[in-house]
Coordinates of C-alpha atoms in Angstrom, one line a residue:
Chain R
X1 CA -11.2 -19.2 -6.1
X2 CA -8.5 -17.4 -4.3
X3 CA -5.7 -18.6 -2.6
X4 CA -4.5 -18.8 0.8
X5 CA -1.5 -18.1 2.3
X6 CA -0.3 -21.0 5.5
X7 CA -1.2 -18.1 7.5
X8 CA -4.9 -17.5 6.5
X9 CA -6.7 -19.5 9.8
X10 CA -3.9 -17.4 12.2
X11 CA -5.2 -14.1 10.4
X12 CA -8.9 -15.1 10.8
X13 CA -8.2 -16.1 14.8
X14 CA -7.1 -12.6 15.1
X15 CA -10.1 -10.7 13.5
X16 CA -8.6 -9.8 10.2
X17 CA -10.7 -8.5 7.2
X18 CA -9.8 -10.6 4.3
X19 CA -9.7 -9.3 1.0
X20 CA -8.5 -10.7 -2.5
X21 CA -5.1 -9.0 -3.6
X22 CA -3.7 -10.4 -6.5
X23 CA -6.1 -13.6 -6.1
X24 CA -5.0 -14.0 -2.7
X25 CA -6.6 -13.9 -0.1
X26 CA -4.9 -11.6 2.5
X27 CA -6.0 -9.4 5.2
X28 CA -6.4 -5.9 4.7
X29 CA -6.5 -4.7 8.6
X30 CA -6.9 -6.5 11.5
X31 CA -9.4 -3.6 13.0
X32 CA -7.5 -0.2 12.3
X33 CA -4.8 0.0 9.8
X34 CA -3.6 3.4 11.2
X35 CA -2.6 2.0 14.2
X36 CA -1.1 -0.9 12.5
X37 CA 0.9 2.0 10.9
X38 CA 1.9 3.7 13.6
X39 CA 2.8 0.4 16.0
X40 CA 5.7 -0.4 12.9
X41 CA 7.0 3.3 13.1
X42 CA 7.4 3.1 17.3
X43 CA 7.2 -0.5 18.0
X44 CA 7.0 -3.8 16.0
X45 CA 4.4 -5.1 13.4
X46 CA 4.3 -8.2 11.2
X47 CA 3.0 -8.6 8.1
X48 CA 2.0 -11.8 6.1
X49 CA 4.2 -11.7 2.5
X50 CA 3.6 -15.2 1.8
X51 CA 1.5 -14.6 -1.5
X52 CA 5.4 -13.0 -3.1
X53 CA 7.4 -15.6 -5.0
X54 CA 10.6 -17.1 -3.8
X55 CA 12.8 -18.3 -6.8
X56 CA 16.2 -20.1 -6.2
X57 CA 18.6 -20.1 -9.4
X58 CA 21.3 -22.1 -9.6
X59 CA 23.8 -23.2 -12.0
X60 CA 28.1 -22.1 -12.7
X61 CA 27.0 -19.6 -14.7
X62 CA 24.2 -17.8 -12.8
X63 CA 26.1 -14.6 -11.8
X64 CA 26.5 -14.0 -15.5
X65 CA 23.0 -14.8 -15.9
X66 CA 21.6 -12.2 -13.3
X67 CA 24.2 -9.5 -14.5
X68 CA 22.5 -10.0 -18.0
X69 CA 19.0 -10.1 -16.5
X70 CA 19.1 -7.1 -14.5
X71 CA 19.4 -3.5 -14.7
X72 CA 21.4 -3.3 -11.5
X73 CA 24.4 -5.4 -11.5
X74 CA 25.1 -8.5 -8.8
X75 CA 28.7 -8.0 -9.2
X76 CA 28.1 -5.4 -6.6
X77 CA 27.4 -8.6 -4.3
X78 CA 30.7 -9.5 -3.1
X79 CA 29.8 -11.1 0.8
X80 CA 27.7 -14.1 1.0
X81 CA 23.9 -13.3 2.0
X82 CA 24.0 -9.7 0.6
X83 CA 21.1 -8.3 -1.3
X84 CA 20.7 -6.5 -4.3
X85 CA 17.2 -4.3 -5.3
X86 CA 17.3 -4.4 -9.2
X87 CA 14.0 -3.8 -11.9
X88 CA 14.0 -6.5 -14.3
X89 CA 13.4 -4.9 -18.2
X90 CA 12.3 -5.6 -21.0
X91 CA 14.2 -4.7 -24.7
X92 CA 12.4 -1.5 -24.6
X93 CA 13.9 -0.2 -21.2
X94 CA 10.0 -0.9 -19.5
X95 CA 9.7 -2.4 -16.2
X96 CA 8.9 -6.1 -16.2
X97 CA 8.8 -6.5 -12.2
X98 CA 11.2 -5.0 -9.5
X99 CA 13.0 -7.2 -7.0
X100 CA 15.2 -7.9 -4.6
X101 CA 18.0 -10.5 -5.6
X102 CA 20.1 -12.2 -3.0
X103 CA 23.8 -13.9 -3.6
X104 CA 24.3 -16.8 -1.2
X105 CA 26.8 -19.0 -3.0
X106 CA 28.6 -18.6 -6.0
X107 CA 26.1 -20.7 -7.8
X108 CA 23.3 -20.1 -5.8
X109 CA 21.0 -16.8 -6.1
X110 CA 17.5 -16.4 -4.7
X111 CA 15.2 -13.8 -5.8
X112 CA 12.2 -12.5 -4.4
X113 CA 9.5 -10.8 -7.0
X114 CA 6.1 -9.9 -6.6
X115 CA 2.6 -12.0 -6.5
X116 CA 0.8 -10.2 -9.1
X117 CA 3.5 -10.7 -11.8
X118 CA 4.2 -14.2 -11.0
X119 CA 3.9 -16.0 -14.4
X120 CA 5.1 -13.4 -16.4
X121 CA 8.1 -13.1 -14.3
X122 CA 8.4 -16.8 -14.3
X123 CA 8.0 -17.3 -18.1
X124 CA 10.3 -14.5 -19.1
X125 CA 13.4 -15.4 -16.3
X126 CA 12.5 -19.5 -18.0
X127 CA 13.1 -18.0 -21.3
X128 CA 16.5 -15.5 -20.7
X129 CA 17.7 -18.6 -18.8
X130 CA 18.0 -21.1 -21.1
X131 CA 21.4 -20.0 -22.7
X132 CA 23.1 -20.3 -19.7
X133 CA 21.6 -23.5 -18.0
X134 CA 20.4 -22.1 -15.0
X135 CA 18.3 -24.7 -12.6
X136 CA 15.2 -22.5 -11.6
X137 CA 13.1 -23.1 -9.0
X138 CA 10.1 -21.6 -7.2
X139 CA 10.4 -22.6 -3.7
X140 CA 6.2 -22.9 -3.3
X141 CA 7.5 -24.8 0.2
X142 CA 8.6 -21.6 2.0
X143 CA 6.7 -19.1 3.5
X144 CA 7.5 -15.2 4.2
X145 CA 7.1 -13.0 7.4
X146 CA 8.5 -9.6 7.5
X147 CA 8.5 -8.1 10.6
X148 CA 9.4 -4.3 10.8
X149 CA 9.9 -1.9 13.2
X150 CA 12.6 -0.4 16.4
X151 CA 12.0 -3.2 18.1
X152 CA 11.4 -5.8 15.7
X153 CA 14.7 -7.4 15.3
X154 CA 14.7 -7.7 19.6
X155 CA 11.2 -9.0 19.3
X156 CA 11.8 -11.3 16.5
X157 CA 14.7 -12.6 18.2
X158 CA 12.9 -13.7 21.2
X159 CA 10.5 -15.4 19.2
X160 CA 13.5 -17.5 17.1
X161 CA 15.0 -18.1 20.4
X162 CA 18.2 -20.5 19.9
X163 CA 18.6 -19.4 15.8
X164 CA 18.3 -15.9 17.0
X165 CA 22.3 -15.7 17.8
X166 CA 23.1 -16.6 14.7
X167 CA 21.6 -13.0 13.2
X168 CA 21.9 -10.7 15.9
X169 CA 24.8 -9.4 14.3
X170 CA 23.7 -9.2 10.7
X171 CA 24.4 -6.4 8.6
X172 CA 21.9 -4.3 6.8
X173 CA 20.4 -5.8 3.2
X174 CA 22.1 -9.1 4.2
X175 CA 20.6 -12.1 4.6
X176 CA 21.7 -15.6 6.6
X177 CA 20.5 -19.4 6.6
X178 CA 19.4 -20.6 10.2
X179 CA 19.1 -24.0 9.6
X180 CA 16.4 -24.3 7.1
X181 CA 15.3 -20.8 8.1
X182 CA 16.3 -18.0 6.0
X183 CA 16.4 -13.9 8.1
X184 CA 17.0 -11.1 5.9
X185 CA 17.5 -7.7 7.0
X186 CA 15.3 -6.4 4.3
X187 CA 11.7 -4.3 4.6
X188 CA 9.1 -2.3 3.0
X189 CA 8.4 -0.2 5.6
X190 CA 11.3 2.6 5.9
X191 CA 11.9 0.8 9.4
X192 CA 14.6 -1.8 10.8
X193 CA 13.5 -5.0 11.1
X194 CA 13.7 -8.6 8.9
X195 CA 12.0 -11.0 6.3
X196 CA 11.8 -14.2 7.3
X197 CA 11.9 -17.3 4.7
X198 CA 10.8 -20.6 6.5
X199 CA 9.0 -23.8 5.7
X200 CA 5.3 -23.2 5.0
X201 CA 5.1 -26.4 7.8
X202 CA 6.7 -23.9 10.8
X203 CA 5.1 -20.8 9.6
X204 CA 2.1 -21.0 12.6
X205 CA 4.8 -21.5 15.4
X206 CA 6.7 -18.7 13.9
X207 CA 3.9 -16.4 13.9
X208 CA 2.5 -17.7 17.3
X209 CA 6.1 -16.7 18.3
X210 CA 6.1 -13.7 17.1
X211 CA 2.6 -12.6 18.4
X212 CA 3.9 -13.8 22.2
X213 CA 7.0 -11.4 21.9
X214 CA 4.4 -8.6 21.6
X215 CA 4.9 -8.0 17.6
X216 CA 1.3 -6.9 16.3
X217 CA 0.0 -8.3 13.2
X218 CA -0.4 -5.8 10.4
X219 CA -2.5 -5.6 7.1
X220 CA -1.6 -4.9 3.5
X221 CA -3.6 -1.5 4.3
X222 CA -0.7 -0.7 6.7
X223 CA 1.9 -2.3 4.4
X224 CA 0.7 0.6 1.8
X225 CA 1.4 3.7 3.8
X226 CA 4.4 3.0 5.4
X227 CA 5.7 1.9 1.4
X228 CA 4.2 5.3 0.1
X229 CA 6.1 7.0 3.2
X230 CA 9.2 5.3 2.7
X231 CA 9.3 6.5 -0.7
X232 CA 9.6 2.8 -2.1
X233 CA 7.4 2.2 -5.5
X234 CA 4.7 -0.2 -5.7
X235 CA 4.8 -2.3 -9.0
X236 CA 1.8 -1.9 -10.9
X237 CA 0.7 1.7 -9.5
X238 CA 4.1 3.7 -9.9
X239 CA 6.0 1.5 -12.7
X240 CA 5.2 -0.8 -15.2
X241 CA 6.6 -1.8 -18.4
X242 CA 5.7 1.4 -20.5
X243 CA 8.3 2.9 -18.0
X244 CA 11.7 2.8 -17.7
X245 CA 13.6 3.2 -14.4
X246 CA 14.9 6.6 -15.0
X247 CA 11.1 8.2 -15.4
X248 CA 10.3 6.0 -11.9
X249 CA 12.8 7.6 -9.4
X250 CA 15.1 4.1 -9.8
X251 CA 18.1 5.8 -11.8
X252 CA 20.0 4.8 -8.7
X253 CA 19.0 1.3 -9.5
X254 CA 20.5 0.9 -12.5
X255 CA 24.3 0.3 -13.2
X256 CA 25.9 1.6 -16.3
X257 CA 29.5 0.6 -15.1
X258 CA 31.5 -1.2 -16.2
X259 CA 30.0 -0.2 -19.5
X260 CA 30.6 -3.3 -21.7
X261 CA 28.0 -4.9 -19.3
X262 CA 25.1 -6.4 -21.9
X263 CA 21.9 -6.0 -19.7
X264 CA 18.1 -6.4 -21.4
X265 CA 16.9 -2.4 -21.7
X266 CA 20.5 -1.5 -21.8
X267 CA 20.3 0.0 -25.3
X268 CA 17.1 1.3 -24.9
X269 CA 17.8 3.4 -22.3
X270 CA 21.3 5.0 -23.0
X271 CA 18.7 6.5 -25.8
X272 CA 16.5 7.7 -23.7
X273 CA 19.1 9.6 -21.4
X274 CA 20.7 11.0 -24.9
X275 CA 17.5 12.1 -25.7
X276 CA 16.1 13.5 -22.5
X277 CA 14.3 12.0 -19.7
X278 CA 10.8 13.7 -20.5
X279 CA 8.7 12.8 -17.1
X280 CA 9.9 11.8 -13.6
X281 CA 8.5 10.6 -10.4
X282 CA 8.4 13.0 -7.7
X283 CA 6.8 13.1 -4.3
X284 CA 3.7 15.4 -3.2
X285 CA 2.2 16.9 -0.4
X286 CA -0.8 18.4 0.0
X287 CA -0.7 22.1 0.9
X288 CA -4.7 22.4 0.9
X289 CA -7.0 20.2 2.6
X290 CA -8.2 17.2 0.7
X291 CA -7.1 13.3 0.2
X292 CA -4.3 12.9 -2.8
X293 CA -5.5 9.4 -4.4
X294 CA -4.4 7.5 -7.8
X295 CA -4.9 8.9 -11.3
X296 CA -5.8 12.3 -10.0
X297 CA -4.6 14.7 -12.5
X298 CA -1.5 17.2 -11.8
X299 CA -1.4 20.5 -13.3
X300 CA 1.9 22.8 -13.8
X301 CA 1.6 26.4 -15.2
X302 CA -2.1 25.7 -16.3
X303 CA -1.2 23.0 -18.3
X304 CA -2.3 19.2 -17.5
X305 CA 1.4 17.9 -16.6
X306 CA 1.0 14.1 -15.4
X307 CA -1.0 12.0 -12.8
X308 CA -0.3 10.7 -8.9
X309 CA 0.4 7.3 -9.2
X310 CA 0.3 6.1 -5.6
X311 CA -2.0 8.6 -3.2
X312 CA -3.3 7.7 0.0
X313 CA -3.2 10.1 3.9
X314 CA -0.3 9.6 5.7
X315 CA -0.8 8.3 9.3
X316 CA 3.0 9.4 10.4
X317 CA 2.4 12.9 8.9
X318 CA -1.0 12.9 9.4
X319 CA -1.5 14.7 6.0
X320 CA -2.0 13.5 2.5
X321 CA 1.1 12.3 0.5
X322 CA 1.5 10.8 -3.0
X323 CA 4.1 9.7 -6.2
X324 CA 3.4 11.5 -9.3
X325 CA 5.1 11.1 -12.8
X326 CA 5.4 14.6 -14.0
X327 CA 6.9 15.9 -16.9
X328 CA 10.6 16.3 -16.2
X329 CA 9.8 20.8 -16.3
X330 CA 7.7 20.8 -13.5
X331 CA 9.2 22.5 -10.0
X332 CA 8.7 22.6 -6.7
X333 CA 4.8 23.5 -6.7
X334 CA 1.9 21.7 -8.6
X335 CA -1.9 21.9 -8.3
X336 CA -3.7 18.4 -8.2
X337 CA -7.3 17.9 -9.5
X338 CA -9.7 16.9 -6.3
X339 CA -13.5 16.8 -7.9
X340 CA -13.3 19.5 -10.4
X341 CA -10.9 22.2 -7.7
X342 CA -7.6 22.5 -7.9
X343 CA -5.7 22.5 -5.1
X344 CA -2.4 23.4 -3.8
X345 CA 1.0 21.0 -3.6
X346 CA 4.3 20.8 -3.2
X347 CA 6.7 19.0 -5.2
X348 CA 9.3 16.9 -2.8
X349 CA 11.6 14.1 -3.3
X350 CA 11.0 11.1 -0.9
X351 CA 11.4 9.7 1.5
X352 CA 8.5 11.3 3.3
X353 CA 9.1 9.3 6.5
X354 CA 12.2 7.0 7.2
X355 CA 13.3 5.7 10.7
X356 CA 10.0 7.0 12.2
X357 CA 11.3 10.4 11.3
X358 CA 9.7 12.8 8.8
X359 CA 12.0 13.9 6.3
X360 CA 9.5 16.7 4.7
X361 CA 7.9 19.3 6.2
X362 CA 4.3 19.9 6.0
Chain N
X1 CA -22.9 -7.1 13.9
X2 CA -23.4 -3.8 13.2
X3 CA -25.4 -1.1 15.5
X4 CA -28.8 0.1 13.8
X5 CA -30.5 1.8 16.2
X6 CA -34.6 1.5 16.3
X7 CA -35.5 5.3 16.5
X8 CA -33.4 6.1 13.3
X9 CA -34.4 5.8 9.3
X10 CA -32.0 4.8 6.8
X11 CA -31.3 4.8 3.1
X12 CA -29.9 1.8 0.8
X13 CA -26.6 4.4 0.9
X14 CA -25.9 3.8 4.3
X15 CA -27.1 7.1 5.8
X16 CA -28.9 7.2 8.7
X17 CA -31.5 10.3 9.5
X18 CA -32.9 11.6 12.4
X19 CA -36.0 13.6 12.9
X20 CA -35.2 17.1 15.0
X21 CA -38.8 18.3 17.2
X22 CA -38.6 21.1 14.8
X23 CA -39.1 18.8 12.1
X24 CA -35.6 19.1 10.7
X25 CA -33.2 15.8 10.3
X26 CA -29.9 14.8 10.8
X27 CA -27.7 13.0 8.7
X28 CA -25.1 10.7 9.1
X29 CA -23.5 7.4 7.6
X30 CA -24.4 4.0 9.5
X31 CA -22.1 2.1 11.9
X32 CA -21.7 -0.5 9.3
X33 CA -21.1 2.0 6.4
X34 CA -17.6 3.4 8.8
X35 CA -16.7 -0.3 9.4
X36 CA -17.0 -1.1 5.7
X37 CA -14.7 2.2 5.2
X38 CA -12.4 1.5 8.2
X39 CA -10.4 4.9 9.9
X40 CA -12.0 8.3 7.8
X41 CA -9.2 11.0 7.3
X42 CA -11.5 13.7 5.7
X43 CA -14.6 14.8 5.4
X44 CA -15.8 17.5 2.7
X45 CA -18.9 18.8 4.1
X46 CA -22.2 20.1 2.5
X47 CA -22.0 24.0 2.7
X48 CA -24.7 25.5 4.5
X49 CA -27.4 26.9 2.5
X50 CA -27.1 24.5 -0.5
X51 CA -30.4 22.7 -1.6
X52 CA -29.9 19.2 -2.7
X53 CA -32.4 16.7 -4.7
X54 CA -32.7 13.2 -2.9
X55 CA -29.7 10.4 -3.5
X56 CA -28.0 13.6 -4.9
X57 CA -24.1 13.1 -3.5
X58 CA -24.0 16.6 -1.3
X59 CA -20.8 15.3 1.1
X60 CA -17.6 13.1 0.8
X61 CA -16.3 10.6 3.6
X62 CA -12.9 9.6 3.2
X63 CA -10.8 6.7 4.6
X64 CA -7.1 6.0 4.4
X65 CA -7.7 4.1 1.1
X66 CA -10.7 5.3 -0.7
X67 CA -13.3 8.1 -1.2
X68 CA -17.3 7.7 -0.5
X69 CA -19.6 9.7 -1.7
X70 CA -22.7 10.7 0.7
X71 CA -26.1 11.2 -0.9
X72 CA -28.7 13.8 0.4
X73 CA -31.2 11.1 1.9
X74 CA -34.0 13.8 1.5
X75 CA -34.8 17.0 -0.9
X76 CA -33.9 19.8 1.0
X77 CA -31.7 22.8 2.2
X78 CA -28.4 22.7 4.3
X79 CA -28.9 24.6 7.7
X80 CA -26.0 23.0 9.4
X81 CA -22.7 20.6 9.2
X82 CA -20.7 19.4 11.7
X83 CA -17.3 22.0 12.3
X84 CA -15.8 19.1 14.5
X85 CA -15.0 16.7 11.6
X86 CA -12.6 18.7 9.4
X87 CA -10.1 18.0 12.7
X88 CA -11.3 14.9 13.8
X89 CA -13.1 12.7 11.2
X90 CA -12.5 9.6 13.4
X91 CA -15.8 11.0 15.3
X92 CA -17.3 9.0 12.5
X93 CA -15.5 5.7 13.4
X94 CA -16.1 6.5 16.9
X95 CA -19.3 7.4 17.5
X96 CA -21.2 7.2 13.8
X97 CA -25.0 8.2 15.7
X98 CA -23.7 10.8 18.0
X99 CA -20.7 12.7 17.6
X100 CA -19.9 11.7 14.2
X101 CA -23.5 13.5 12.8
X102 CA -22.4 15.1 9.2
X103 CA -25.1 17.3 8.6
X104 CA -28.6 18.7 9.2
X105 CA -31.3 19.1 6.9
X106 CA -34.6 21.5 6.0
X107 CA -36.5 18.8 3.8
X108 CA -38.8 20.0 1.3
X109 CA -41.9 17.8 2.4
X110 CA -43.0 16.4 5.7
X111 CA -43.8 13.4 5.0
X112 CA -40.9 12.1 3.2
X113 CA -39.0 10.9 6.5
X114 CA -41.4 8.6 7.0
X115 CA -40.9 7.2 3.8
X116 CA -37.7 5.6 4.6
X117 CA -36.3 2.3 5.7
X118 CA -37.2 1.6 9.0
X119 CA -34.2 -0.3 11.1
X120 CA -35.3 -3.7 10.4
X121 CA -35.3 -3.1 6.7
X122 CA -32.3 -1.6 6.6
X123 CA -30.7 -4.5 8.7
X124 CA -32.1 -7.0 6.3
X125 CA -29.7 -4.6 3.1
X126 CA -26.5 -4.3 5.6
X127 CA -26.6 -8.0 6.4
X128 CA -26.8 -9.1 2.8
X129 CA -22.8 -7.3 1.7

């Protein structure tokens, strides 16, 4: 039995096709996910992100908690409301989810992880937690819209109406309370644009709202491409916890200063960077003609040098784009495995599309 | 619900074939197979020439997401494929009976077209996914 989301009869109304992601069930496309694609990049979509998982710490000693628990470091969080993306590891340096942590009071954090890693996530923050009496909470009462785009924010404030004053000057990767209505300035798209946190009760009049001020609703299909373009990783496909950060384009993630920081993977990866980083994730485009998809092999200098690990056309480019993890030798040109040919690729670092601008050529 | 045209004959795959006055067929995949796929962004074609077994895969149709094999409906030889698709595979989402044709086909026997699904038949597998 999956679940639903406090949107699922709003997504139905509007024609979606429902699939199960995660043991959700969410909607792929509402009729053509390229053109859900390519109204975020010039206009405004929405998308349903109900199904992630909203968890409120709390306690005196939670910023040392989350500076222990993450590989980024929340003393960069100075301003209440600002966010914080961060991979969560295990001893071995492997990726146990990635995130996005928000400081909102001295004792107050919120995180937001993924769906599919729920429990895990859950058990393992329940277990680092209990040596500094933290107060965890999922917050199963909220819901989440994002709505991305160049004119979401002007859309989105039409649609908050009286609250929307209270954000119209908010700053990027902030977030601020409106009422009992939470509006980060956060995405997955590559685009401007907001999540919005709000009781699971007002979630309908927020999406009704929405859907008035012209902002289209968008499937997880959409939500895909404009991640891959963005050159943001998708837990599960491009990292997971036989990876570390530094072989998943995410060095930038982690903080090494101030260096008598204690984080969990700390230890584990200093060796790795003494050692040598043997593979990296690197962007590709498709010289030849063909589709770039998951696991297809990549091949540098005849030899077999990795796999893609996210692969999909790009509606923005309107070629084929993927992530790879390579060995950390290979150049700027690869040949990828397509039924038995090998084709031509080039090796680029993403983004491939931010601010509806391409940022490779092709 | 889907389009499935009277005058055509289908396959369990999802292709629909069409029988030329010269008593070669057309191939293509069915309204409901490009709805089940949603927007195709590439086609590899059948080269022209090529003889294929029936419910061999001789083509690939492919979608944002995923890749779909096509299967030869028939036995026979490739005398034609359709240029227009390597630019514009959306003919397929458009107009899957018309534009959107993939390719044509010399089949081995005569009488083998008749052998396959009729519309209603072919309804009855389409409405069952």
């Amino acid at each position: 039995m999956t679940k639903r989301t406090p949107l699922y009869d709003m997504h139905v109304a509007e024609g979606a096709k429902m699939v199960d992601f995660g043991g959700w069930d969410m909607p792929l496309n509402y009729g053509s996910q390229i053109e859900e694609h390519k109204y975020v990049r010039n206009d405004a979509g929405m998308f349903d992100v109900s199904h992630m998982t909203i968890v409120d710490l709390k306690g005196e000693k939670v910023r040392a908690f989350l500076q222990y628990l993450l590989a980024n470091d929340v003393a960069r969080l100075k301003d209440s409301g600002k966010a914080l993306y961060s991979c969560m590891l295990n001893e071995q340096g492997g990726v146990i989810d990635d995130l996005i942590v928000y400081y909102l009071e001295d004792d107050w954090f919120r995180m937001v992880v993924n769906a599919a890693t729920r429990e895990k996530d859950l058990a393992w923050i329940n277990r680092q937690a209990e040596a500094f009496a933290i107060d965890i909470q999922e917050r199963n009462d909220l819901t989440m819209i994002a709505v991305q785009g160049p004119q979401a924010r002007e859309k989105a404030h039409q649609a908050l109406g009286e609250g929307a004053e209270a954000v119209k000057d908010l700053g990027i990767f902030f977030m601020k309370m409106v009422g009992d209505i939470a509006v980060a300035r956060t995405g997955y798209t590559g685009e401007d644009g907001y999540e919005i946190m709000l009781p699971v009760e007002q979630a309908e009049g927020l999406w009704s709202a929405l859907l008035k001020a012209g902002v289209k609703p968008c499937g997880l299909g959409a939500r895909d491409t404009l991640r891959l373009e963005a050159g943001m990783n998708l837990y599960g496909s491009d990292m997971n916890e036989q990876v570390s950060p530094l072989e998943s384009a995410l060095s930038w993630t982690v903080a090494w200063e101030p260096e008598d920081r204690d984080f969990i993977g700390r230890v584990a990866l200093q060796g790795q960077r003494e050692q040598g980083i043997k593979q990296k994730l690197v962007g590709l485009v498709l010289t030849d003609r063909g589709v770039l998809r998951d696991h297809q092999k990549v091949i540098a200098d005849g030899l077999e040098a990795g796999e893609i690990t996210s692969g999909s056309f790009s509606p923005s480019l309107g070629n084929t784009i993927a992530f790879a993890r390579v060995k950390s030798t290979v150049g700027d040109k690869c040949k990828v495995e397509i039924r038995g040919k090998l084709l031509d690729a080039k090796v680029v670092k993403p983004p491939f599309v931010r601010n509806g601008k391409a940022c490779v050529s092709v | 619900m889907s389009n499935v045209p009277q005058e055509l004959r289908y396959t369990k795959n999802h292709e629909w074939v069409s029988l030329n006055d010269d008593g070669t067929v057309t191939i293509g995949i069915t309204d409901h197979a490009q709805h089940l796929l949603g927007d195709l962004v590439f086609v590899e074609l059948p080269e022209i020439g090529i003889t294929f077994g029936q419910e061999e895969d001789c083509a690939v149709v492919e979608s944002v997401k995923a890749a779909s094999d096509v299967y030869c409906p028939l036995d026979g030889e490739v005398i034609g494929h359709n240029e227009a698709l390597s630019d514009t595979p959306e003919l397929i989402n458009q107009d899957p009976y018309g534009d959107g044709w993939i390719f044509k086909l010399k089949p081995k026997d005569d009488g083998a077209f008749a052998e396959l699904l009729d519309a209603d038949a072919y309804n009855e597998i389409a409405s069952e996914e």
